[in-house]
Amino acid sequence: MVRKSLFIVLSAVVVLSVSVVGWAQDVWKWNEFNADYERFYYESVTYTSSWDWELGEEVEIEVKTGQLLELRKVDDEYTEVTQGHTVLTPTAELKDQLSFLGGFFSLSSAFSSSMWISESMMLGMFAQDLELEVGNTMQLFDGSRIRVLDEVTVAGIKGYLVRRFRRETDEEGNRVDILTSEWVIAPNVGWPLDVKIYQEDKLVYQMTLKEYERR
């Protein structure tokens, strides 16, 4: 009788342990880099518009930028960080854009980077509380919401498509969702795999991971 009771208790413990593992969900650890070496290479596109006096109309302008982030652990206290930008620049403007002391400075790349960084910081504040499971939704302190939509793969890495939106009331008094950004994030990768920033439902910036190395 005692042996039978003990068997039942052990069986219950095993079932409970399996259930707990099943309940565990992935979360995004924003800005955490735990590998000895990681290398990210992104292609970014900033979408703007400008008036073309020759055509007499407004034209769309795309500015493409390459962005590199490389992290190499030196020891338990220090990590070597390498960052860089690749921008297509008219040769005639090199004298104005290049400086031996300051390196290369691009207003467009600096502006576009700040856009996704500010958005990611907002999302990153709540990343630990967002369970990465398709269908999950969470409301942020500013009233906006984030929702896990699907599982996708970028640069060979499996991630989750997350959409952030805010709710407004239209002229007819209906509540509508205004899309602000879309993300593809992976639980074990500290930076997003893909980012899309919207303003007034118009895509203004996209940053996509093209190359990733980890060891």
Coordinates of N, CA, C and O in Angstrom, one line a residue, residues 28 30 116-127 138 140-144 146 164 180-181 183:
W28 N 11.5 38.0 -25.1 CA 12.6 38.7 -25.8 C 13.5 39.4 -24.8 O 13.0 40.3 -24.0
W30 N 15.7 42.0 -24.7 CA 16.2 43.1 -25.5 C 17.5 43.6 -25.0 O 17.8 43.8 -23.8
W116 N 14.2 53.8 -34.8 CA 13.9 52.4 -34.4 C 14.4 52.2 -32.9 O 13.8 51.4 -32.2
I117 N 15.4 52.9 -32.5 CA 16.0 52.7 -31.2 C 14.9 53.2 -30.2 O 14.7 52.6 -29.1
S118 N 14.3 54.4 -30.4 CA 13.2 54.9 -29.5 C 12.1 53.9 -29.4 O 11.5 53.7 -28.4
E119 N 11.7 53.4 -30.6 CA 10.6 52.4 -30.6 C 11.0 51.1 -29.9 O 10.2 50.5 -29.1
S120 N 12.2 50.7 -30.1 CA 12.6 49.4 -29.5 C 12.8 49.5 -28.0 O 12.5 48.6 -27.3
M121 N 13.2 50.7 -27.5 CA 13.3 50.9 -26.1 C 11.9 50.8 -25.5 O 11.8 50.3 -24.4
M122 N 10.9 51.4 -26.1 CA 9.5 51.3 -25.6 C 9.1 49.8 -25.5 O 8.6 49.3 -24.5
L123 N 9.4 49.1 -26.6 CA 9.0 47.6 -26.6 C 9.9 46.9 -25.7 O 9.4 45.9 -25.0
G124 N 11.2 47.2 -25.6 CA 12.1 46.5 -24.7 C 11.7 46.6 -23.2 O 12.0 45.7 -22.5
M125 N 11.1 47.7 -22.9 CA 10.7 47.9 -21.5 C 9.7 46.9 -21.0 O 9.7 46.5 -19.8
F126 N 9.0 46.3 -22.0 CA 7.9 45.4 -21.6 C 8.2 44.0 -22.2 O 7.4 43.1 -22.1
A127 N 9.4 43.8 -22.8 CA 9.7 42.6 -23.4 C 9.7 41.4 -22.5 O 9.2 40.3 -22.8
M138 N -0.6 42.6 -25.3 CA -0.3 43.3 -24.1 C -0.5 44.8 -24.3 O -0.1 45.3 -25.3
L140 N 0.5 48.7 -23.3 CA 1.6 49.4 -22.7 C 1.0 50.6 -21.9 O -0.1 51.0 -22.0
F141 N 1.9 51.3 -21.1 CA 1.5 52.3 -20.3 C 1.0 53.5 -21.0 O 0.2 54.3 -20.5
D142 N 1.4 53.7 -22.3 CA 0.9 54.9 -23.0 C -0.4 54.6 -23.8 O -0.9 55.4 -24.5
G143 N -1.0 53.4 -23.5 CA -2.2 53.1 -24.1 C -2.1 52.3 -25.4 O -3.1 51.8 -25.9
S144 N -0.9 52.2 -26.0 CA -0.7 51.4 -27.2 C -0.7 49.9 -26.8 O -0.6 49.5 -25.7
I146 N 0.6 45.8 -28.1 CA 1.5 45.0 -28.9 C 0.9 43.6 -29.0 O 0.4 43.1 -28.0
R164 N 2.9 46.7 -33.1 CA 2.5 47.7 -32.1 C 1.6 48.7 -32.7 O 1.8 49.2 -33.8
T180 N 1.8 51.5 -35.7 CA 3.0 52.4 -35.5 C 4.3 51.7 -35.8 O 5.2 52.3 -36.3
S181 N 4.4 50.4 -35.6 CA 5.6 49.6 -35.9 C 5.3 48.1 -36.0 O 4.4 47.6 -35.4
W183 N 7.7 44.4 -35.7 CA 9.0 43.8 -35.3 C 9.0 42.3 -35.6 O 8.0 41.6 -35.5

